[in-house]
């Protein structure tokens, strides 16, 4: 993403000296318009993002850093077609010493630099629902929290972090706040790769039990991962998640008992790249994964290619499979596929068109085609398809 840089002088009120800061403005956007698509019952048309929630046609990301590099802030403003809202990030930070960074605010998932991303193919188009994990955080979860974050870099290659999830209305007790802390580390080995591990207190489902101590429960998830970068043109990432939950863990909570995920990409030639990912998930006894006697485990796998046909013109395709979760019986497998082409437009945009399909009512994207509860395909074995047009810009 290209960023516009502006040097500004800021003078504190009633102060006689001034300080200089570096402020950057940036943006990255993708909108998908589907002039024709089928939800298994009706032929429809609409527009969205890859990640759903409507069409985001404008945004601005602002980052400020003091001249000495010891203070700053980060924020985003999103402009969807239906209105303006706060972005994924709104935080400020200081560095009292070079190795320590203290931040307060709202964090985007990759803000600690450790999230285990692995994205290709239909991740850049209408995302099918037969992905067991999002490509963002396939092998290692990010943050997605508000509160106080401490980041420590005591030696070269070692990054340690802790996030204390605090609300703005003092609604959570100190006890529950601290036991829901997310803490972890990443250690990079030059010429080999990076080791990562973390604990995530499950703030979303841990309850405030002042009135009923019998319902008190401690839940959370351990995560470990390794990213291999030792072989030229080859990237390998593998991760595991292991959840803990009390035996009386509340029904309706989707929680993983154990999961293993992996992704491999290889740049065969300068023009040709191959990607493969997959994983296995086992759910806790009382959770969405076992509701209505559905399977308590699932596996998924996908493969894709990217091929540069000529300067600025790239073809991409993928196919994905998940063994459970769709169709009228609620536990049928699903297959999705996509083939598309992208053309660069100047240095700040691209335009693409694709064909996508999915079996057993799998559906695409949050709030997009067959992604809503009452979609006919979601209740049947119908084939869902779309011809999305992708418009992307970056500044």
Coordinates of N, CA, C and O in Angstrom, one line a residue, residues 159-255:
X159 N 10.1 -11.1 20.3 CA 9.0 -10.2 20.5 C 8.0 -10.8 21.4 O 7.4 -11.8 21.2
X160 N 7.8 -10.1 22.6 CA 6.9 -10.6 23.6 C 5.8 -9.5 23.7 O 6.0 -8.3 23.7
X161 N 4.5 -10.0 23.9 CA 3.4 -9.1 24.0 C 2.4 -9.6 25.0 O 2.3 -10.8 25.4
X162 N 1.6 -8.6 25.6 CA 0.5 -8.9 26.4 C -0.6 -7.9 26.2 O -0.3 -6.7 26.1
X163 N -1.8 -8.4 26.1 CA -3.0 -7.5 25.9 C -3.9 -7.7 27.0 O -4.4 -8.8 27.3
X164 N -4.2 -6.6 27.8 CA -5.2 -6.6 28.9 C -6.4 -6.0 28.4 O -6.5 -4.8 28.1
X165 N -7.5 -6.8 28.2 CA -8.7 -6.3 27.5 C -9.6 -5.5 28.4 O -10.3 -6.1 29.3
X166 N -9.5 -4.2 28.3 CA -10.3 -3.3 29.2 C -11.4 -2.6 28.4 O -11.2 -2.2 27.3
X167 N -12.6 -2.6 29.0 CA -13.7 -1.9 28.4 C -13.7 -0.4 28.8 O -13.1 0.0 29.8
X168 N -14.5 0.4 28.1 CA -14.5 1.8 28.4 C -15.6 2.2 29.4 O -15.7 3.4 29.8
X169 N -16.4 1.2 29.8 CA -17.5 1.5 30.7 C -17.3 0.9 32.1 O -18.2 0.8 32.9
X170 N -16.1 0.3 32.4 CA -15.9 -0.3 33.7 C -16.9 -1.5 34.0 O -17.2 -1.7 35.1
X171 N -17.3 -2.2 32.9 CA -18.4 -3.2 33.1 C -17.8 -4.5 33.6 O -18.5 -5.4 34.0
X172 N -16.5 -4.7 33.5 CA -15.9 -6.0 33.8 C -15.1 -5.9 35.1 O -14.4 -4.9 35.3
X173 N -15.2 -6.9 36.0 CA -14.4 -6.9 37.2 C -12.9 -7.0 36.9 O -12.5 -7.6 35.8
X174 N -12.1 -6.6 37.8 CA -10.6 -6.7 37.6 C -10.2 -8.2 37.4 O -9.3 -8.5 36.6
X175 N -10.9 -9.1 38.2 CA -10.5 -10.5 38.2 C -10.7 -11.0 36.8 O -9.9 -11.7 36.2
X176 N -11.9 -10.8 36.2 CA -12.2 -11.3 34.9 C -11.4 -10.7 33.8 O -11.0 -11.3 32.8
X177 N -11.1 -9.4 34.0 CA -10.2 -8.7 33.0 C -8.9 -9.4 32.9 O -8.4 -9.7 31.8
X178 N -8.2 -9.6 34.1 CA -6.9 -10.1 34.0 C -6.8 -11.6 33.6 O -5.8 -12.1 33.0
X179 N -7.8 -12.4 34.0 CA -7.7 -13.8 33.6 C -8.1 -14.0 32.1 O -7.9 -15.0 31.5
X180 N -8.6 -12.9 31.5 CA -8.8 -12.9 30.0 C -7.7 -12.3 29.2 O -7.9 -12.0 28.0
X181 N -6.6 -12.0 29.8 CA -5.4 -11.5 29.1 C -4.9 -12.4 28.0 O -5.0 -13.6 28.2
X182 N -4.5 -11.8 27.0 CA -3.8 -12.5 25.9 C -2.3 -12.2 25.9 O -1.9 -11.0 26.0
X183 N -1.5 -13.2 26.0 CA -0.1 -13.1 26.1 C 0.7 -14.1 25.3 O 0.2 -15.2 25.1
X184 N 1.8 -13.7 24.7 CA 2.5 -14.6 23.8 C 3.8 -14.0 23.4 O 4.3 -12.9 23.8
X185 N 4.5 -14.8 22.5 CA 5.8 -14.3 22.0 C 6.0 -14.9 20.6 O 5.4 -15.9 20.2
X186 N 7.0 -14.3 19.9 CA 7.5 -14.8 18.6 C 9.0 -14.7 18.6 O 9.5 -13.6 19.0
X187 N 9.6 -15.7 18.1 CA 11.1 -15.7 18.1 C 11.6 -16.1 16.7 O 11.3 -17.2 16.2
X188 N 12.3 -15.1 16.1 CA 12.8 -15.3 14.7 C 14.2 -15.9 14.7 O 15.1 -15.3 15.4
X189 N 14.4 -16.9 14.0 CA 15.7 -17.5 13.8 C 16.2 -17.2 12.4 O 15.6 -17.7 11.4
X190 N 17.3 -16.4 12.3 CA 17.7 -16.0 11.0 C 18.1 -17.2 10.1 O 18.8 -18.1 10.5
X191 N 17.5 -17.1 8.9 CA 17.8 -18.2 7.9 C 17.0 -19.4 8.1 O 17.1 -20.4 7.4
X192 N 16.1 -19.4 9.1 CA 15.3 -20.6 9.4 C 13.8 -20.3 9.4 O 13.0 -20.9 8.6
X193 N 13.3 -19.4 10.3 CA 11.9 -19.1 10.4 C 11.6 -18.5 11.7 O 12.4 -17.9 12.4
X194 N 10.3 -18.6 12.1 CA 9.9 -18.0 13.4 C 9.0 -18.9 14.2 O 8.1 -19.6 13.6
X195 N 9.2 -19.0 15.5 CA 8.4 -19.8 16.4 C 7.5 -18.8 17.2 O 7.9 -17.8 17.6
X196 N 6.2 -19.3 17.4 CA 5.2 -18.4 18.0 C 4.4 -19.2 19.0 O 4.1 -20.4 18.7
X197 N 4.0 -18.6 20.1 CA 3.1 -19.3 21.1 C 2.4 -18.2 21.8 O 2.9 -17.1 22.0
X198 N 1.1 -18.5 22.3 CA 0.3 -17.6 23.0 C -0.8 -18.3 23.8 O -1.1 -19.4 23.5
X199 N -1.3 -17.5 24.8 CA -2.5 -17.9 25.5 C -3.5 -16.8 25.4 O -3.2 -15.6 25.5
X200 N -4.7 -17.2 25.0 CA -5.8 -16.2 24.9 C -6.9 -16.6 25.9 O -7.6 -17.6 25.8
X201 N -7.1 -15.7 26.9 CA -8.3 -15.9 27.8 C -9.5 -15.6 27.0 O -9.6 -14.7 26.2
X202 N -10.5 -16.5 27.2 CA -11.7 -16.4 26.3 C -12.7 -15.4 26.9 O -13.7 -15.7 27.5
X203 N -12.4 -14.1 26.7 CA -13.2 -13.0 27.2 C -14.6 -13.1 26.7 O -15.6 -12.6 27.3
X204 N -14.8 -13.6 25.5 CA -16.2 -13.6 24.9 C -17.2 -14.4 25.6 O -18.4 -14.1 25.6
X205 N -16.7 -15.5 26.2 CA -17.7 -16.4 26.9 C -17.5 -16.6 28.4 O -18.3 -17.2 29.0
X206 N -16.4 -16.0 28.9 CA -16.3 -16.0 30.4 C -17.3 -15.1 31.0 O -17.4 -13.9 30.5
X207 N -18.0 -15.5 32.0 CA -19.1 -14.7 32.5 C -18.8 -14.1 33.8 O -17.9 -14.5 34.6
X208 N -19.4 -12.9 34.1 CA -19.3 -12.2 35.4 C -20.2 -12.9 36.3 O -21.4 -12.9 36.2
X209 N -19.7 -13.6 37.3 CA -20.5 -14.5 38.2 C -20.6 -14.0 39.6 O -20.7 -14.8 40.5
X210 N -20.6 -12.7 39.8 CA -20.7 -12.2 41.2 C -22.0 -12.7 41.8 O -22.1 -12.9 43.0
X211 N -23.1 -12.8 41.1 CA -24.4 -13.2 41.6 C -24.5 -14.7 41.7 O -25.4 -15.3 42.4
X212 N -23.8 -15.5 40.9 CA -23.9 -16.9 40.9 C -22.5 -17.6 40.7 O -22.2 -17.9 39.6
X213 N -21.8 -17.8 41.8 CA -20.5 -18.3 41.7 C -20.4 -19.7 41.1 O -19.4 -20.1 40.5
X214 N -21.5 -20.4 41.1 CA -21.5 -21.8 40.6 C -21.4 -21.8 39.1 O -21.0 -22.8 38.5
X215 N -21.7 -20.7 38.4 CA -21.5 -20.6 37.0 C -20.1 -20.1 36.6 O -19.8 -20.0 35.4
X216 N -19.3 -19.9 37.5 CA -17.9 -19.4 37.2 C -17.2 -20.4 36.4 O -17.2 -21.6 36.7
X217 N -16.5 -20.0 35.4 CA -15.7 -20.9 34.6 C -14.5 -20.2 34.0 O -14.6 -19.0 33.7
X218 N -13.5 -21.0 33.8 CA -12.3 -20.4 33.2 C -12.1 -21.1 31.8 O -12.0 -22.3 31.8
X219 N -12.1 -20.4 30.8 CA -11.9 -20.9 29.4 C -10.8 -20.2 28.7 O -10.4 -19.0 29.1
X220 N -10.2 -20.8 27.7 CA -9.2 -20.1 27.0 C -8.6 -21.0 25.9 O -9.1 -22.2 25.7
X221 N -7.5 -20.6 25.3 CA -7.0 -21.3 24.2 C -5.5 -21.1 24.1 O -5.0 -20.0 24.1
X222 N -4.7 -22.2 24.0 CA -3.3 -22.1 23.7 C -3.1 -22.2 22.2 O -3.8 -22.9 21.5
X223 N -2.1 -21.4 21.7 CA -1.8 -21.5 20.3 C -0.3 -21.6 20.1 O 0.5 -20.9 20.8
X224 N 0.1 -22.4 19.2 CA 1.5 -22.5 18.8 C 1.6 -22.5 17.3 O 0.7 -23.0 16.6
X225 N 2.7 -22.0 16.8 CA 2.9 -22.0 15.3 C 4.4 -21.9 15.0 O 5.2 -21.5 15.8
X226 N 4.7 -22.3 13.7 CA 6.0 -22.2 13.2 C 5.9 -21.8 11.7 O 5.2 -22.4 11.0
X227 N 6.7 -20.7 11.4 CA 6.7 -20.3 10.0 C 8.1 -20.6 9.4 O 9.1 -20.1 10.0
X228 N 8.2 -21.4 8.4 CA 9.5 -21.8 7.8 C 9.8 -21.0 6.6 O 9.0 -20.9 5.7
X229 N 11.0 -20.3 6.6 CA 11.4 -19.5 5.5 C 12.8 -19.8 5.0 O 13.4 -19.0 4.3
X230 N 13.3 -21.0 5.4 CA 14.7 -21.4 5.2 C 15.0 -21.7 3.7 O 16.1 -21.5 3.2
X231 N 13.9 -22.1 3.0 CA 14.1 -22.6 1.6 C 13.7 -21.4 0.6 O 12.6 -20.9 0.8
X232 N 14.5 -21.1 -0.3 CA 14.2 -20.0 -1.2 C 12.9 -20.3 -2.0 O 12.7 -21.4 -2.5
X233 N 12.0 -19.3 -2.1 CA 10.8 -19.4 -2.9 C 9.7 -20.3 -2.2 O 8.6 -20.5 -2.7
X234 N 10.0 -20.9 -1.0 CA 9.1 -21.8 -0.3 C 8.7 -21.1 1.0 O 9.6 -20.7 1.8
X235 N 7.4 -21.1 1.3 CA 6.9 -20.6 2.6 C 6.0 -21.7 3.2 O 5.1 -22.2 2.5
X236 N 6.3 -22.1 4.4 CA 5.5 -23.1 5.1 C 5.1 -22.6 6.5 O 5.9 -22.0 7.2
X237 N 3.8 -22.7 6.8 CA 3.3 -22.3 8.1 C 2.4 -23.4 8.7 O 1.6 -23.9 8.0
X238 N 2.6 -23.7 10.0 CA 1.8 -24.8 10.6 C 1.5 -24.3 12.0 O 2.4 -23.7 12.7
X239 N 0.3 -24.6 12.5 CA -0.1 -24.1 13.8 C -1.0 -25.1 14.5 O -1.7 -25.9 13.8
X240 N -1.1 -25.0 15.8 CA -2.1 -25.7 16.6 C -2.8 -24.9 17.6 O -2.2 -23.9 18.1
X241 N -4.1 -25.2 17.8 CA -4.9 -24.5 18.9 C -5.4 -25.6 19.8 O -6.0 -26.6 19.3
X242 N -5.4 -25.3 21.1 CA -5.8 -26.3 22.1 C -6.6 -25.5 23.1 O -6.1 -24.7 23.9
X243 N -8.0 -25.8 23.2 CA -8.8 -25.1 24.0 C -9.1 -25.8 25.3 O -9.1 -27.1 25.4
X244 N -9.3 -25.1 26.4 CA -9.7 -25.7 27.7 C -11.1 -25.1 28.0 O -11.4 -23.9 27.7
X245 N -11.9 -25.9 28.6 CA -13.2 -25.4 29.0 C -13.7 -26.3 30.2 O -13.5 -27.5 30.2
X246 N -14.5 -25.7 31.1 CA -15.1 -26.5 32.2 C -16.1 -27.4 31.6 O -16.7 -27.2 30.6
X247 N -16.4 -28.5 32.4 CA -17.3 -29.5 31.9 C -18.7 -28.9 31.7 O -19.5 -29.5 30.9
X248 N -19.0 -27.9 32.4 CA -20.4 -27.3 32.3 C -20.4 -26.1 31.3 O -21.2 -25.2 31.4
X249 N -19.4 -26.1 30.4 CA -19.3 -25.0 29.4 C -20.6 -24.8 28.7 O -21.3 -25.7 28.3
X250 N -21.1 -23.5 28.6 CA -22.4 -23.2 28.2 C -22.7 -23.7 26.7 O -21.8 -23.6 25.9
X251 N -23.9 -24.2 26.5 CA -24.3 -24.6 25.2 C -24.4 -23.4 24.3 O -24.7 -22.3 24.7
X252 N -24.2 -23.6 23.0 CA -24.3 -22.5 22.0 C -23.0 -21.8 21.7 O -22.9 -21.1 20.8
X253 N -22.0 -22.1 22.6 CA -20.7 -21.5 22.4 C -19.9 -22.3 21.4 O -19.7 -23.5 21.7
X254 N -19.4 -21.7 20.4 CA -18.6 -22.4 19.4 C -17.1 -22.4 19.9 O -16.5 -21.3 19.9
X255 N -16.6 -23.5 20.3 CA -15.3 -23.5 20.9 C -14.5 -24.8 20.4 O -15.1 -25.9 20.4

